[in-house]
XYZ file of C-alpha atoms in Angstrom:
608
model
C 4.641 22.602 -15.661
C 1.112 21.372 -16.463
C -0.417 18.010 -17.291
C -0.742 19.058 -20.930
C 3.056 19.017 -21.158
C 3.121 15.263 -20.482
C 3.251 12.838 -23.375
C 0.266 10.749 -24.443
C -0.227 8.475 -27.479
C -2.670 10.882 -29.110
C -0.485 13.957 -28.497
C 2.570 12.464 -30.170
C 3.614 11.006 -33.448
C 4.193 7.477 -32.135
C 6.037 6.171 -35.164
C 9.104 6.006 -32.952
C 7.592 2.872 -31.437
C 8.856 1.073 -34.511
C 12.293 1.375 -33.000
C 13.317 -0.869 -30.138
C 13.762 0.307 -26.559
C 16.162 -1.416 -24.210
C 13.500 -1.566 -21.500
C 9.725 -1.371 -21.557
C 8.143 -0.560 -18.213
C 4.465 -1.434 -17.845
C 3.002 0.950 -15.284
C 4.003 4.554 -14.654
C 3.148 4.447 -10.970
C 4.963 4.301 -7.647
C 7.588 1.727 -8.640
C 7.660 2.120 -12.418
C 8.751 5.750 -12.362
C 11.503 4.970 -9.854
C 12.947 2.312 -12.154
C 12.606 4.496 -15.262
C 14.288 7.432 -13.569
C 17.219 5.373 -12.300
C 17.802 3.386 -15.504
C 17.816 6.468 -17.727
C 20.534 8.094 -15.636
C 22.649 6.237 -18.203
C 22.141 8.200 -21.456
C 22.699 5.022 -23.471
C 19.751 3.267 -21.846
C 16.411 3.833 -23.570
C 13.158 3.293 -21.688
C 9.523 3.346 -22.738
C 6.932 3.690 -19.959
C 3.376 2.615 -20.746
C 0.795 3.913 -18.270
C -2.851 2.888 -18.632
C -4.047 5.880 -16.607
C -4.079 9.530 -17.515
C -1.623 12.394 -17.137
C -2.959 14.218 -14.087
C 0.254 14.759 -12.179
C -0.373 18.459 -11.579
C -4.108 18.350 -10.937
C -4.814 20.469 -7.835
C -6.927 17.683 -6.351
C -3.870 15.413 -6.360
C -1.452 18.062 -5.105
C -3.639 18.868 -2.082
C -3.039 16.153 0.557
C -6.373 16.632 2.338
C -8.395 15.900 -0.820
C -7.163 12.331 -1.296
C -10.423 10.678 -0.274
C -12.345 12.850 -2.763
C -10.492 11.049 -5.576
C -11.635 7.574 -4.549
C -14.490 6.036 -6.565
C -13.945 8.740 -9.178
C -13.234 6.888 -12.459
C -10.948 9.717 -13.585
C -8.523 8.902 -10.782
C -9.406 5.451 -9.442
C -9.494 1.991 -11.067
C -12.285 1.130 -8.594
C -11.311 -2.462 -7.877
C -13.608 -4.458 -5.602
C -13.276 -7.806 -3.897
C -15.602 -10.738 -4.142
C -18.092 -11.043 -1.232
C -16.031 -11.982 1.807
C -17.307 -14.989 3.740
C -15.736 -14.015 7.066
C -17.031 -10.428 6.726
C -20.676 -11.462 6.573
C -20.663 -11.405 2.780
C -19.535 -7.785 2.459
C -17.676 -6.604 -0.661
C -14.644 -4.372 0.003
C -13.513 -1.530 -2.257
C -9.865 -1.121 -3.277
C -9.056 2.325 -4.728
C -5.964 2.229 -6.973
C -4.407 5.258 -8.656
C -5.355 5.642 -12.338
C -2.770 8.176 -13.436
C 0.944 8.862 -13.736
C 2.216 8.320 -10.197
C -0.237 5.502 -9.508
C -1.530 5.006 -5.994
C 1.164 7.273 -4.548
C -0.911 10.098 -6.082
C -4.147 9.273 -4.226
C -3.081 7.782 -0.886
C -3.462 9.628 2.420
C 0.200 10.644 2.555
C 1.465 8.565 5.448
C 4.931 7.016 5.492
C 5.467 4.137 7.916
C 8.594 2.043 7.603
C 8.772 -1.757 7.875
C 10.372 -3.535 10.783
C 13.685 -5.371 10.722
C 12.014 -8.691 11.494
C 9.508 -8.178 8.685
C 12.120 -7.522 5.996
C 14.540 -10.152 7.297
C 11.745 -12.684 6.800
C 12.038 -12.140 3.024
C 15.551 -13.552 3.090
C 14.432 -16.388 5.362
C 11.940 -17.359 2.667
C 14.800 -18.006 0.258
C 15.642 -14.580 -1.195
C 19.350 -14.025 -0.656
C 20.239 -10.382 -0.047
C 16.676 -9.227 0.539
C 16.904 -8.210 4.185
C 16.552 -5.170 6.417
C 20.225 -4.246 6.325
C 20.410 -4.225 2.522
C 17.136 -2.338 2.118
C 17.874 0.290 4.772
C 20.012 2.410 2.443
C 17.278 2.291 -0.198
C 14.709 3.502 2.335
C 16.989 6.490 2.805
C 17.701 6.877 -0.904
C 14.097 7.433 -1.992
C 13.309 10.370 0.307
C 14.426 13.668 1.767
C 13.273 14.347 5.307
C 12.423 17.921 6.328
C 12.763 18.331 10.117
C 9.657 19.530 11.932
C 9.459 23.011 13.407
C 10.103 23.324 17.149
C 6.387 23.892 17.745
C 5.375 20.725 15.873
C 8.209 18.772 17.488
C 6.890 19.670 20.946
C 3.252 18.925 20.057
C 4.030 15.517 18.599
C 6.811 14.626 21.074
C 9.295 13.968 18.278
C 12.394 13.773 20.438
C 12.810 10.139 19.330
C 13.551 11.096 15.707
C 17.013 9.950 14.649
C 18.150 12.560 12.134
C 21.028 10.387 10.947
C 18.589 7.676 9.830
C 16.651 10.012 7.541
C 17.090 10.479 3.808
C 18.750 13.688 2.681
C 18.863 13.581 -1.140
C 15.899 11.493 -2.301
C 13.156 12.691 -4.676
C 10.211 12.060 -2.320
C 9.741 14.839 0.241
C 8.772 13.598 3.704
C 7.760 15.890 6.559
C 5.368 16.432 9.441
C 2.465 18.760 8.685
C 2.518 22.211 10.295
C -1.207 22.218 11.010
C -1.392 20.496 14.407
C -3.905 20.838 17.248
C -4.841 19.514 20.720
C -5.750 16.002 19.552
C -2.361 15.549 17.942
C -0.696 16.496 21.226
C -2.939 14.224 23.282
C -2.177 11.148 21.149
C 1.482 10.654 22.238
C 0.722 11.917 25.754
C -1.931 9.217 26.201
C 0.527 6.493 25.259
C 3.003 7.962 27.743
C 0.301 7.766 30.431
C 0.093 4.056 29.655
C 3.869 3.724 29.899
C 4.388 3.434 26.153
C 6.444 6.390 25.029
C 6.763 6.646 21.241
C 10.046 5.181 20.008
C 9.716 4.904 16.219
C 9.530 7.262 13.241
C 6.062 7.431 11.644
C 7.189 10.293 9.360
C 3.685 11.519 8.505
C 2.293 14.745 7.020
C 3.132 17.083 4.157
C 2.285 20.559 2.743
C 1.853 19.447 -0.840
C 1.734 15.888 -2.070
C 5.089 14.431 -3.055
C 4.525 11.324 -5.158
C 6.280 9.286 -7.828
C 4.697 11.238 -10.683
C 5.822 14.650 -9.449
C 9.115 13.607 -7.840
C 10.693 10.740 -9.820
C 9.287 11.933 -13.137
C 10.073 15.596 -12.564
C 11.160 18.095 -15.225
C 14.791 17.026 -15.570
C 13.814 13.374 -16.037
C 11.102 14.216 -18.581
C 13.651 16.165 -20.634
C 15.894 13.146 -21.078
C 15.886 12.063 -24.730
C 16.214 8.412 -23.703
C 12.894 8.139 -21.817
C 9.387 8.188 -23.301
C 6.121 7.963 -21.392
C 2.794 7.174 -23.006
C -0.304 7.621 -20.851
C -3.714 6.061 -21.516
C -1.918 3.083 -23.054
C -3.488 -0.197 -21.925
C -1.043 -3.090 -22.182
C -2.906 -6.233 -23.221
C -0.152 -8.816 -23.092
C 3.573 -9.470 -23.073
C 4.875 -10.920 -26.343
C 6.754 -14.116 -25.461
C 8.721 -16.416 -27.768
C 10.250 -19.755 -26.858
C 14.013 -20.142 -27.218
C 16.036 -23.276 -27.948
C 16.684 -23.868 -24.243
C 12.929 -23.898 -23.619
C 12.860 -20.598 -21.750
C 10.718 -17.710 -22.914
C 12.035 -14.394 -24.207
C 9.937 -11.256 -23.685
C 10.264 -9.355 -26.967
C 7.855 -6.549 -26.199
C 4.221 -5.784 -25.424
C 0.971 -5.238 -27.245
C -1.085 -2.255 -26.092
C -4.129 -0.237 -27.094
C -4.171 3.558 -27.104
C -7.036 5.785 -25.988
C -8.206 5.962 -29.609
C -8.551 2.182 -29.668
C -5.567 1.556 -31.929
C -3.400 -1.466 -31.233
C 0.378 -1.062 -31.160
C 3.428 -3.253 -30.630
C 6.362 -1.901 -28.641
C 9.643 -3.835 -28.827
C 12.214 -4.325 -26.069
C 15.770 -5.377 -26.819
C 16.669 -6.070 -23.186
C 13.737 -6.550 -20.806
C 10.057 -6.048 -20.142
C 9.383 -4.927 -16.572
C 5.952 -5.127 -14.932
C 5.253 -2.376 -12.405
C 1.472 -2.403 -12.598
C 0.690 -3.186 -8.942
C -0.512 -6.146 -6.911
C -3.702 -6.640 -8.935
C -2.652 -6.036 -12.600
C 0.889 -7.441 -12.345
C -0.304 -11.076 -12.019
C -3.102 -10.343 -14.490
C -0.663 -9.577 -17.331
C 1.359 -12.827 -17.078
C -1.884 -14.804 -17.058
C -3.144 -12.945 -20.152
C 0.228 -13.701 -21.760
C 0.093 -17.431 -21.027
C 1.901 -17.668 -17.679
C -0.199 -19.078 -14.858
C -2.346 -22.028 -13.891
C -2.809 -24.373 -16.844
C -6.341 -25.168 -15.699
C -7.321 -21.475 -15.605
C -5.647 -20.516 -18.871
C -7.066 -23.425 -20.873
C -10.560 -22.713 -19.539
C -10.262 -19.136 -20.842
C -8.786 -20.167 -24.209
C -5.300 -18.749 -23.564
C -2.272 -20.620 -24.910
C -0.218 -21.958 -21.995
C 3.372 -20.759 -22.220
C 4.409 -21.419 -18.592
C 2.360 -23.564 -16.215
C 2.797 -21.898 -12.823
C -0.272 -22.218 -10.565
C 1.199 -19.772 -8.039
C 0.735 -16.666 -10.218
C -1.884 -14.533 -8.466
C -1.746 -16.447 -5.182
C -0.321 -15.309 -1.826
C -2.476 -12.131 -1.827
C -2.064 -10.338 1.491
C -3.559 -7.115 2.795
C -3.822 -5.212 6.077
C -7.428 -5.533 7.274
C -8.546 -2.802 9.666
C -11.501 -2.368 11.998
C -12.690 0.832 13.614
C -14.988 2.787 15.912
C -15.915 6.475 15.460
C -16.496 8.571 18.579
C -18.044 12.009 19.066
C -15.643 14.533 20.554
C -16.208 17.246 23.139
C -18.102 20.404 22.165
C -15.059 22.622 22.683
C -13.065 20.726 20.038
C -13.315 20.256 16.291
C -11.980 17.795 13.740
C -11.764 17.587 9.970
C -15.511 16.883 10.013
C -15.977 20.655 9.956
C -14.814 20.521 6.327
C -18.183 18.980 5.477
C -19.577 22.517 5.848
C -19.174 24.096 2.353
C -18.258 27.466 3.840
C -15.487 25.981 5.963
C -14.270 23.820 3.082
C -14.107 26.743 0.652
C -12.232 28.839 3.213
C -9.742 25.998 3.735
C -9.233 25.674 -0.029
C -8.582 29.408 -0.306
C -6.131 29.345 2.606
C -4.310 26.357 1.108
C -4.055 27.982 -2.314
C -2.724 31.208 -0.823
C -0.289 29.909 1.778
C -0.133 26.063 1.655
C -1.601 25.982 5.173
C -5.009 24.905 6.600
C -6.480 21.528 7.498
C -5.816 20.355 3.931
C -2.032 20.299 4.355
C -1.507 17.576 6.919
C -1.484 13.826 6.747
C -4.803 12.713 8.172
C -3.762 9.993 10.627
C -1.817 9.713 13.879
C -0.455 6.252 14.360
C 1.478 3.849 16.551
C 2.712 0.302 16.025
C 2.130 -2.061 18.935
C 2.585 -5.688 19.941
C -0.339 -7.639 21.443
C -0.274 -6.056 24.900
C -2.169 -8.971 26.452
C 0.847 -11.140 25.719
C 3.379 -8.829 27.395
C 2.099 -9.655 30.876
C 3.769 -12.303 33.028
C 1.471 -15.049 31.781
C 1.378 -13.576 28.268
C 3.805 -15.965 26.535
C 1.878 -18.982 27.795
C -1.423 -17.477 26.632
C 0.040 -16.683 23.217
C 1.444 -20.182 22.797
C -1.914 -21.663 23.725
C -3.701 -19.447 21.200
C -1.231 -20.336 18.446
C -1.512 -24.017 19.216
C -5.306 -23.704 19.142
C -5.097 -22.405 15.573
C -2.287 -24.398 13.917
C -2.313 -22.773 10.489
C -6.051 -23.228 9.949
C -5.767 -21.397 6.643
C -3.221 -23.884 5.292
C -3.500 -24.619 1.597
C -1.860 -27.706 0.100
C -1.510 -25.810 -3.187
C 0.697 -23.100 -1.667
C 3.698 -24.755 -0.019
C 5.262 -21.572 1.439
C 2.376 -20.974 3.788
C 3.771 -23.287 6.491
C 7.093 -21.389 6.428
C 5.290 -18.036 6.457
C 3.206 -19.164 9.417
C 6.291 -19.979 11.485
C 7.769 -16.555 10.709
C 4.528 -14.848 11.693
C 4.479 -16.786 14.963
C 7.959 -15.420 15.634
C 6.785 -11.847 15.052
C 3.889 -12.312 17.493
C 6.186 -13.788 20.104
C 8.682 -10.918 19.807
C 8.438 -7.968 22.185
C 10.437 -5.908 19.694
C 7.950 -6.108 16.826
C 4.402 -4.893 16.312
C 1.392 -6.934 15.265
C -0.928 -3.948 14.874
C -0.890 -0.457 13.398
C -3.160 1.680 15.554
C -4.528 4.903 14.026
C -6.622 7.866 15.025
C -8.282 9.693 12.130
C -9.825 13.167 12.640
C -13.179 12.424 11.015
C -16.164 10.094 11.120
C -16.068 6.842 9.149
C -18.808 4.494 8.033
C -16.772 1.356 7.435
C -19.840 -0.857 7.073
C -20.176 0.740 3.597
C -16.998 -1.020 2.482
C -18.086 -1.643 -1.104
C -17.555 2.039 -1.965
C -14.384 3.593 -0.584
C -15.737 7.146 -0.676
C -18.867 6.169 1.271
C -16.678 4.861 4.072
C -15.830 8.521 4.678
C -19.389 9.821 4.339
C -21.013 10.670 7.691
C -24.038 8.765 8.937
C -24.762 11.375 11.606
C -23.970 15.019 12.324
C -21.231 16.175 14.654
C -17.469 16.150 15.073
C -15.842 12.744 15.411
C -12.543 10.954 15.499
C -12.136 7.352 14.379
C -9.993 4.820 16.193
C -8.663 2.149 13.840
C -6.635 -1.015 14.273
C -4.980 -2.675 11.265
C -3.253 -6.074 11.313
C 0.393 -5.647 10.353
C 1.014 -9.312 9.548
C -2.172 -11.151 8.539
C -2.256 -14.938 8.479
C -5.056 -15.121 5.885
C -4.140 -15.531 2.230
C -6.149 -14.759 -0.881
C -5.744 -14.587 -4.634
C -6.253 -12.459 -7.729
C -6.892 -14.025 -11.142
C -8.122 -12.961 -14.541
C -11.831 -13.265 -15.248
C -11.487 -13.582 -19.024
C -8.961 -13.189 -21.835
C -9.860 -9.474 -22.081
C -7.556 -7.093 -20.187
C -10.461 -4.675 -19.733
C -12.329 -7.174 -17.573
C -11.261 -6.550 -14.011
C -9.642 -9.514 -12.247
C -11.346 -11.565 -9.549
C -9.954 -10.310 -6.236
C -10.499 -12.508 -3.178
C -8.344 -11.491 -0.165
C -10.224 -13.958 2.111
C -10.107 -11.477 4.988
C -10.168 -13.121 8.453
C -10.386 -16.586 6.875
C -7.666 -17.646 9.307
C -9.250 -17.343 12.796
C -5.962 -16.075 14.225
C -6.446 -12.775 12.401
C -9.714 -12.064 14.200
C -8.264 -13.236 17.520
C -5.336 -10.802 17.252
C -7.501 -7.988 15.923
C -10.034 -8.472 18.735
C -7.365 -8.002 21.398
C -6.279 -4.731 19.813
C -9.850 -3.499 19.469
C -10.317 -4.108 23.169
C -7.134 -2.105 23.836
C -8.639 0.808 21.910
C -11.258 1.115 24.667
C -8.345 1.499 27.086
C -6.954 4.318 24.941
C -10.359 5.989 24.792
C -10.613 6.019 28.613
C -7.049 7.181 29.275
C -6.142 10.832 29.843
C -5.542 13.214 28.282
C -7.315 11.648 25.282
C -10.348 10.700 27.402
C -11.179 14.376 27.919
C -11.393 14.891 24.165
C -14.451 12.651 23.877
C -17.949 13.888 24.662
C -19.357 12.334 27.801
C -22.046 9.865 26.722
C -21.296 10.896 23.149
C -22.461 9.011 20.099
C -20.537 6.242 18.364
C -20.483 4.826 14.858
C -21.533 2.027 14.638
C -24.175 3.190 17.125
C -23.805 2.252 20.807
C -20.858 0.000 20.095
C -18.682 -0.715 23.142
C -15.975 -3.337 23.327
C -15.848 -4.534 26.921
C -15.108 -8.206 26.415
C -13.034 -10.271 24.028
C -16.180 -11.894 22.675
C -17.670 -8.478 21.823
C -14.417 -7.558 20.090
C -14.502 -10.776 18.054
C -17.977 -9.855 16.772
C -16.891 -6.329 15.815
C -14.270 -7.371 13.265
C -16.520 -9.107 10.706
C -18.907 -6.130 10.652
C -16.389 -3.285 10.498
C -13.264 -4.691 8.825
C -12.341 -2.959 5.613
C -9.087 -2.702 3.703
C -6.131 -0.510 4.530
C -5.542 -0.601 0.754
C -2.191 -2.404 0.967
C -2.483 -5.425 -1.374
C 0.743 -7.336 -2.000
C 2.364 -10.711 -2.642
C 0.626 -11.876 -5.836
C 3.847 -12.415 -7.844
C 5.844 -13.611 -4.887
C 9.636 -13.576 -4.920
C 10.442 -17.016 -3.517
C 11.954 -20.322 -4.604
C 9.651 -21.973 -7.081
C 9.175 -25.038 -4.914
C 7.774 -22.783 -2.178
C 5.225 -21.242 -4.530
C 7.321 -18.439 -5.995
C 6.683 -16.613 -9.245
C 9.995 -14.707 -9.320
C 13.579 -15.493 -8.402
C 15.659 -13.172 -6.205
C 16.630 -11.202 -9.327
C 12.886 -10.551 -9.824
C 12.806 -12.556 -13.087
C 9.646 -14.568 -13.781
C 10.428 -18.290 -13.603
C 10.634 -19.800 -17.079
C 11.632 -16.526 -18.750
C 14.983 -14.864 -19.323
C 14.014 -11.195 -19.281
C 10.546 -10.600 -17.833
C 10.717 -8.980 -14.402
C 8.245 -7.663 -11.823
C 9.130 -4.799 -9.458
C 6.206 -3.679 -7.306
C 4.293 -4.714 -4.170
C 3.254 -7.965 -5.832
C 6.787 -9.326 -5.283
C 6.574 -9.214 -1.455
C 6.792 -12.793 -0.153
C 5.460 -11.620 3.217
C 3.647 -8.343 3.777
C 5.642 -5.869 5.887
C 4.053 -3.737 8.556
C 2.753 -0.209 8.034
C 2.017 1.586 4.804
C 3.563 -0.137 1.808
C 4.694 2.818 -0.271
C 8.020 3.154 1.552
C 8.765 -0.532 0.890
C 7.673 -0.194 -2.748
C 10.011 2.764 -3.256
C 12.886 0.890 -1.580
C 12.272 -2.287 -3.623
C 12.189 -0.278 -6.859
C 15.452 1.462 -5.944
C 17.199 -1.843 -5.208
C 15.677 -3.492 -8.278
C 17.116 -0.702 -10.422
C 20.553 -1.433 -9.005
C 20.067 -5.146 -9.717
C 19.449 -4.367 -13.387
C 22.445 -2.036 -13.461
C 24.600 -4.769 -11.940
C 25.410 -2.657 -8.874
C 24.090 -5.371 -6.540
C 23.798 -9.098 -7.125
């Protein structure tokens, strides 16, 4: 199968759009293809998928896990979103790569699967969403994937004796595995935590031989052959067509979109329009269609259909800070791939045998609580810190924030949950160059490095995303307001200081060159005050935006009800990371897959 076999508006006679589809799905990415695949299991259900990106599912650069970063900032593959200058990050602008093809961001991420915690998902129900909890989502986390057990060699290297085989998926489309290409650093990572008395006890489920993403797995050959599903790529949806009914609610009748050739088309839906465009475009489309803040819409000359000022608010993301360290001369990392000869040899090896450095997920990770607060006087110190910052980021225009804050306090106070996702990446990073994602991975000095990163699992800061004009081609204004709540920097600083403990603990300590270089240069985190200063200069995004069409009661600032229907409409739904009322820990793709699976069952009437 090749990309040329996939449908596009210019490759097809699109007269069939004159007929009506039961469902129109806007966005053929991580969640959209899940929903399309599940709905069209019923041969009587017709679905049209409109994807603004291209059909590059089988491009070798996507299929090769180790080439993910090479796709970022490339307009063929990446929408190249950027934030506004961030006040708490010394005015720096942060890049946000988002997948611009069938499969969406699941086709360009680094291939790491990290599952949410029970506390994190249970908080969704506590925010007023009946049935949205860890227990109900657990089966959907299993449903989306098939886990391939690691070889005995890899199991020993990574100390995977904690893996619970019964908890893994066995029949899902997405293939999840540990990479076979493992070395000394991978072995030293879990051993170092054991030295510190913190044996691994969770399933990171990272690594793969060839990328398994929504485009290749949920929209595979058997699904594409179904006569009741159509996918048009390079189709930019401009707005949802809404009409007011006698009861005052709005009916979504279809969408207006423009093809690559610049021709405008109308596609009609007899049942529902479903937005699966992602955390940035999904609030953009309702606003362009007249659903959002009256003040914003009137200023931009858009007819107000539903006045809901919460559309586009509640933006959350996992900010991460890092330090790169030079490793010992007798060791090497993925930095050797910067040598064209080594890179070409790795490409050849991968093409011939699906082995080499390009096969494995690029991070080793662990989720941790704030270790400072696990000591005898820890709870008192934590309470004092929380009382010192009583929801400093509170916004009177977003009523749910007080409830979210109390839930986040509970996560911090729990010894059974993790406030940070700690990573080690086998290459040098230049995170100060945050305005271009690819430059973050461009070396500033020669040598072999690893990068230690700490990402906040549950940030307190809240931002927004809103349209900039009435033109869908104008990118929205994205303002995550990173570290605007001082608690985020306080928590991050304590984890950055812990990274120095990791660096000095054996066996990992022996991997670093004695008196070796660091990036940023000569940066050591000895005190809490030094750690506090590090965050604003090195924080960048973990590329996990969510929450901008929040599923919550309307009086708490919600955009969707628990059936994922936009308030004020009868049949316009959203089913992607924008629905998250509170951002879960770890990488979001597992939660997006699980939400899309459950949302499909909601439409089918399988669950309430």
